[in-house]
Amino acid sequence: GNDCKSDLLEQGEDREVGKFQQFQACTRRNGCQEGVVTRCARRQCSNELDTCLSLDADPPFSCSEIVQCLYTCDANDTDCRQRCLEEASSQARTRYKAFSRCSGQKCQAPLNSEKGRRCLKSKCLDVFKSCFHCRASE
């Protein structure tokens, strides 16, 4: 939601925030859902999305970096997905597994859809905030 997005933009490094803002501007320009990874965004803004999701951080990955890394993998590329998890700290893997388990069990819609985001907010908010380092307030 907007609260978490604001938290992340405030905490982000200028260079990383700039990457996201370029992706967001591209989605807006192309009539895609603004700043969200959708088919439209993948098709119309692939360069900006790749730049936004590029991982410049040194391992170990945080939970949110695991999610970013997984977005770069093809759905059936298990080697890529495994590398994302292997590059993470054990604490990050634990947080990601809790987030993934909750969203998989309780949210039947894609997480980048409106229905998926509503589900996360109502059923998995604590593990989402833990993974993405959002403030406890809404």
PDB file of C-alpha atoms in Angstrom:
ATOM      1  CA  GLY A   1       0.000   0.000   0.000  1.00  0.00           C
ATOM      2  CA  ASN A   2       0.915   3.660  -0.073  1.00  0.00           C
ATOM      3  CA  ASP A   3       2.194   3.650   3.537  1.00  0.00           C
ATOM      4  CA  CYS A   4       4.740   0.938   2.817  1.00  0.00           C
ATOM      5  CA  LYS A   5       5.659   2.509  -0.521  1.00  0.00           C
ATOM      6  CA  SER A   6       6.310   5.830   1.250  1.00  0.00           C
ATOM      7  CA  ASP A   7       8.400   4.081   3.918  1.00  0.00           C
ATOM      8  CA  LEU A   8      10.510   2.337   1.296  1.00  0.00           C
ATOM      9  CA  LEU A   9      11.017   5.508  -0.748  1.00  0.00           C
ATOM     10  CA  GLU A  10      12.090   7.401   2.385  1.00  0.00           C
ATOM     11  CA  GLN A  11      14.541   4.658   3.395  1.00  0.00           C
ATOM     12  CA  GLY A  12      15.938   4.047  -0.081  1.00  0.00           C
ATOM     13  CA  GLU A  13      19.179   5.349  -1.461  1.00  0.00           C
ATOM     14  CA  ASP A  14      18.732   8.164  -3.995  1.00  0.00           C
ATOM     15  CA  ARG A  15      20.056   6.018  -6.842  1.00  0.00           C
ATOM     16  CA  GLU A  16      17.659   3.154  -6.055  1.00  0.00           C
ATOM     17  CA  VAL A  17      14.677   5.471  -5.591  1.00  0.00           C
ATOM     18  CA  GLY A  18      15.529   7.027  -8.961  1.00  0.00           C
ATOM     19  CA  LYS A  19      15.415   3.587 -10.617  1.00  0.00           C
ATOM     20  CA  PHE A  20      11.948   2.980  -9.197  1.00  0.00           C
ATOM     21  CA  GLN A  21      10.731   6.435 -10.204  1.00  0.00           C
ATOM     22  CA  GLN A  22      11.882   5.820 -13.798  1.00  0.00           C
ATOM     23  CA  PHE A  23       9.983   2.521 -13.839  1.00  0.00           C
ATOM     24  CA  GLN A  24       6.934   4.220 -12.320  1.00  0.00           C
ATOM     25  CA  ALA A  25       7.038   6.999 -14.942  1.00  0.00           C
ATOM     26  CA  CYS A  26       7.259   4.418 -17.738  1.00  0.00           C
ATOM     27  CA  THR A  27       4.233   2.504 -16.436  1.00  0.00           C
ATOM     28  CA  ARG A  28       2.273   5.747 -16.174  1.00  0.00           C
ATOM     29  CA  ARG A  29       3.319   6.823 -19.687  1.00  0.00           C
ATOM     30  CA  ASN A  30       2.289   3.479 -21.177  1.00  0.00           C
ATOM     31  CA  GLY A  31      -1.072   3.152 -19.428  1.00  0.00           C
ATOM     32  CA  CYS A  32       0.012   0.287 -17.175  1.00  0.00           C
ATOM     33  CA  GLN A  33      -0.898   0.061 -13.511  1.00  0.00           C
ATOM     34  CA  GLU A  34       1.481   2.639 -12.070  1.00  0.00           C
ATOM     35  CA  GLY A  35       4.666   1.260 -10.533  1.00  0.00           C
ATOM     36  CA  VAL A  36       3.437  -2.346 -10.371  1.00  0.00           C
ATOM     37  CA  VAL A  37       4.978  -5.375 -12.089  1.00  0.00           C
ATOM     38  CA  THR A  38       2.240  -6.540 -14.451  1.00  0.00           C
ATOM     39  CA  ARG A  39       2.218  -8.072 -17.938  1.00  0.00           C
ATOM     40  CA  CYS A  40       1.805  -4.552 -19.305  1.00  0.00           C
ATOM     41  CA  ALA A  41       4.843  -3.332 -17.356  1.00  0.00           C
ATOM     42  CA  ARG A  42       6.937  -6.326 -18.418  1.00  0.00           C
ATOM     43  CA  ARG A  43       5.994  -5.718 -22.061  1.00  0.00           C
ATOM     44  CA  GLN A  44       6.119  -1.897 -22.193  1.00  0.00           C
ATOM     45  CA  CYS A  45       8.797  -1.081 -19.618  1.00  0.00           C
ATOM     46  CA  SER A  46      11.142  -4.076 -19.640  1.00  0.00           C
ATOM     47  CA  ASN A  47      14.342  -1.993 -19.665  1.00  0.00           C
ATOM     48  CA  GLU A  48      13.192   0.190 -16.758  1.00  0.00           C
ATOM     49  CA  LEU A  49      11.956  -2.877 -14.855  1.00  0.00           C
ATOM     50  CA  ASP A  50      15.260  -4.707 -15.353  1.00  0.00           C
ATOM     51  CA  THR A  51      17.158  -1.640 -14.149  1.00  0.00           C
ATOM     52  CA  CYS A  52      14.834  -1.184 -11.174  1.00  0.00           C
ATOM     53  CA  LEU A  53      15.144  -4.815 -10.110  1.00  0.00           C
ATOM     54  CA  SER A  54      18.888  -5.081 -10.679  1.00  0.00           C
ATOM     55  CA  LEU A  55      20.537  -6.065  -7.460  1.00  0.00           C
ATOM     56  CA  ASP A  56      23.573  -3.948  -6.692  1.00  0.00           C
ATOM     57  CA  ALA A  57      23.717  -4.936  -3.046  1.00  0.00           C
ATOM     58  CA  ASP A  58      26.393  -7.276  -1.781  1.00  0.00           C
ATOM     59  CA  PRO A  59      25.109 -10.594  -0.457  1.00  0.00           C
ATOM     60  CA  PRO A  60      23.556 -11.640   1.744  1.00  0.00           C
ATOM     61  CA  PHE A  61      20.231 -10.537   0.340  1.00  0.00           C
ATOM     62  CA  SER A  62      17.481  -9.221   2.581  1.00  0.00           C
ATOM     63  CA  CYS A  63      13.949 -10.625   2.347  1.00  0.00           C
ATOM     64  CA  SER A  64      12.844  -7.859  -0.015  1.00  0.00           C
ATOM     65  CA  GLU A  65      15.929  -8.490  -2.190  1.00  0.00           C
ATOM     66  CA  ILE A  66      14.932 -12.167  -2.417  1.00  0.00           C
ATOM     67  CA  VAL A  67      11.578 -11.011  -3.810  1.00  0.00           C
ATOM     68  CA  GLN A  68      13.339  -8.648  -6.254  1.00  0.00           C
ATOM     69  CA  CYS A  69      15.655 -11.439  -7.354  1.00  0.00           C
ATOM     70  CA  LEU A  70      12.757 -13.867  -7.855  1.00  0.00           C
ATOM     71  CA  TYR A  71      11.027 -11.323 -10.125  1.00  0.00           C
ATOM     72  CA  THR A  72      14.041 -11.555 -12.454  1.00  0.00           C
ATOM     73  CA  CYS A  73      13.667 -15.353 -12.772  1.00  0.00           C
ATOM     74  CA  ASP A  74      11.444 -17.059 -15.303  1.00  0.00           C
ATOM     75  CA  ALA A  75       8.572 -18.872 -13.595  1.00  0.00           C
ATOM     76  CA  ASN A  76      10.004 -22.338 -14.354  1.00  0.00           C
ATOM     77  CA  ASP A  77      13.683 -21.525 -13.754  1.00  0.00           C
ATOM     78  CA  THR A  78      14.278 -23.396 -10.510  1.00  0.00           C
ATOM     79  CA  ASP A  79      18.057 -22.813 -10.655  1.00  0.00           C
ATOM     80  CA  CYS A  80      17.556 -19.039 -10.734  1.00  0.00           C
ATOM     81  CA  ARG A  81      15.029 -19.216  -7.915  1.00  0.00           C
ATOM     82  CA  GLN A  82      17.386 -21.358  -5.823  1.00  0.00           C
ATOM     83  CA  ARG A  83      20.270 -18.892  -6.366  1.00  0.00           C
ATOM     84  CA  CYS A  84      18.065 -16.081  -5.051  1.00  0.00           C
ATOM     85  CA  LEU A  85      17.520 -17.994  -1.825  1.00  0.00           C
ATOM     86  CA  GLU A  86      21.150 -19.075  -1.521  1.00  0.00           C
ATOM     87  CA  GLU A  87      22.320 -15.434  -1.712  1.00  0.00           C
ATOM     88  CA  ALA A  88      20.213 -14.498   1.321  1.00  0.00           C
ATOM     89  CA  SER A  89      20.937 -14.531   5.008  1.00  0.00           C
ATOM     90  CA  SER A  90      19.203 -17.203   7.069  1.00  0.00           C
ATOM     91  CA  GLN A  91      17.044 -14.520   8.735  1.00  0.00           C
ATOM     92  CA  ALA A  92      15.984 -13.197   5.320  1.00  0.00           C
ATOM     93  CA  ARG A  93      15.126 -16.726   4.128  1.00  0.00           C
ATOM     94  CA  THR A  94      13.045 -17.282   7.258  1.00  0.00           C
ATOM     95  CA  ARG A  95      11.143 -14.016   6.700  1.00  0.00           C
ATOM     96  CA  TYR A  96      10.668 -14.789   3.005  1.00  0.00           C
ATOM     97  CA  LYS A  97       9.385 -18.303   3.732  1.00  0.00           C
ATOM     98  CA  ALA A  98       6.838 -16.911   6.220  1.00  0.00           C
ATOM     99  CA  PHE A  99       5.727 -14.304   3.669  1.00  0.00           C
ATOM    100  CA  SER A 100       5.586 -16.872   0.858  1.00  0.00           C
ATOM    101  CA  ARG A 101       3.741 -19.450   2.983  1.00  0.00           C
ATOM    102  CA  CYS A 102       1.121 -16.948   4.127  1.00  0.00           C
ATOM    103  CA  SER A 103       0.542 -15.490   0.678  1.00  0.00           C
ATOM    104  CA  GLY A 104       0.445 -18.950  -0.912  1.00  0.00           C
ATOM    105  CA  GLN A 105      -2.008 -20.375   1.595  1.00  0.00           C
ATOM    106  CA  LYS A 106      -4.270 -17.372   2.084  1.00  0.00           C
ATOM    107  CA  CYS A 107      -4.080 -15.365  -1.156  1.00  0.00           C
ATOM    108  CA  GLN A 108      -5.215 -17.139  -4.289  1.00  0.00           C
ATOM    109  CA  ALA A 109      -4.745 -14.064  -6.518  1.00  0.00           C
ATOM    110  CA  PRO A 110      -1.441 -12.864  -7.995  1.00  0.00           C
ATOM    111  CA  LEU A 111       0.250 -10.606  -5.449  1.00  0.00           C
ATOM    112  CA  ASN A 112       0.700  -7.815  -7.997  1.00  0.00           C
ATOM    113  CA  SER A 113      -3.055  -7.666  -8.632  1.00  0.00           C
ATOM    114  CA  GLU A 114      -5.488  -5.476  -6.695  1.00  0.00           C
ATOM    115  CA  LYS A 115      -7.139  -8.594  -5.217  1.00  0.00           C
ATOM    116  CA  GLY A 116      -3.729  -9.973  -4.219  1.00  0.00           C
ATOM    117  CA  ARG A 117      -2.686  -6.721  -2.524  1.00  0.00           C
ATOM    118  CA  ARG A 118      -5.999  -6.563  -0.615  1.00  0.00           C
ATOM    119  CA  CYS A 119      -5.455 -10.122   0.539  1.00  0.00           C
ATOM    120  CA  LEU A 120      -1.901  -9.380   1.706  1.00  0.00           C
ATOM    121  CA  LYS A 121      -3.104  -6.347   3.621  1.00  0.00           C
ATOM    122  CA  SER A 122      -5.916  -8.234   5.340  1.00  0.00           C
ATOM    123  CA  LYS A 123      -4.369 -11.678   5.853  1.00  0.00           C
ATOM    124  CA  CYS A 124      -0.572 -11.399   5.714  1.00  0.00           C
ATOM    125  CA  LEU A 125       0.230  -7.841   6.750  1.00  0.00           C
ATOM    126  CA  ASP A 126       2.651  -8.715   9.572  1.00  0.00           C
ATOM    127  CA  VAL A 127       4.836 -11.007   7.466  1.00  0.00           C
ATOM    128  CA  PHE A 128       4.704  -8.552   4.533  1.00  0.00           C
ATOM    129  CA  LYS A 129       5.892  -5.705   6.746  1.00  0.00           C
ATOM    130  CA  SER A 130       8.580  -7.922   8.246  1.00  0.00           C
ATOM    131  CA  CYS A 131       9.884  -8.831   4.789  1.00  0.00           C
ATOM    132  CA  PHE A 132       9.753  -5.313   3.359  1.00  0.00           C
ATOM    133  CA  HIS A 133      10.785  -3.450   6.538  1.00  0.00           C
ATOM    134  CA  CYS A 134       7.644  -1.320   6.661  1.00  0.00           C
ATOM    135  CA  ARG A 135       6.647   0.562   9.771  1.00  0.00           C
ATOM    136  CA  ALA A 136       4.061  -1.047  11.980  1.00  0.00           C
ATOM    137  CA  SER A 137       1.591   1.811  11.501  1.00  0.00           C
ATOM    138  CA  GLU A 138      -0.808   1.763   8.570  1.00  0.00           C
TER     139      GLU A 138
END
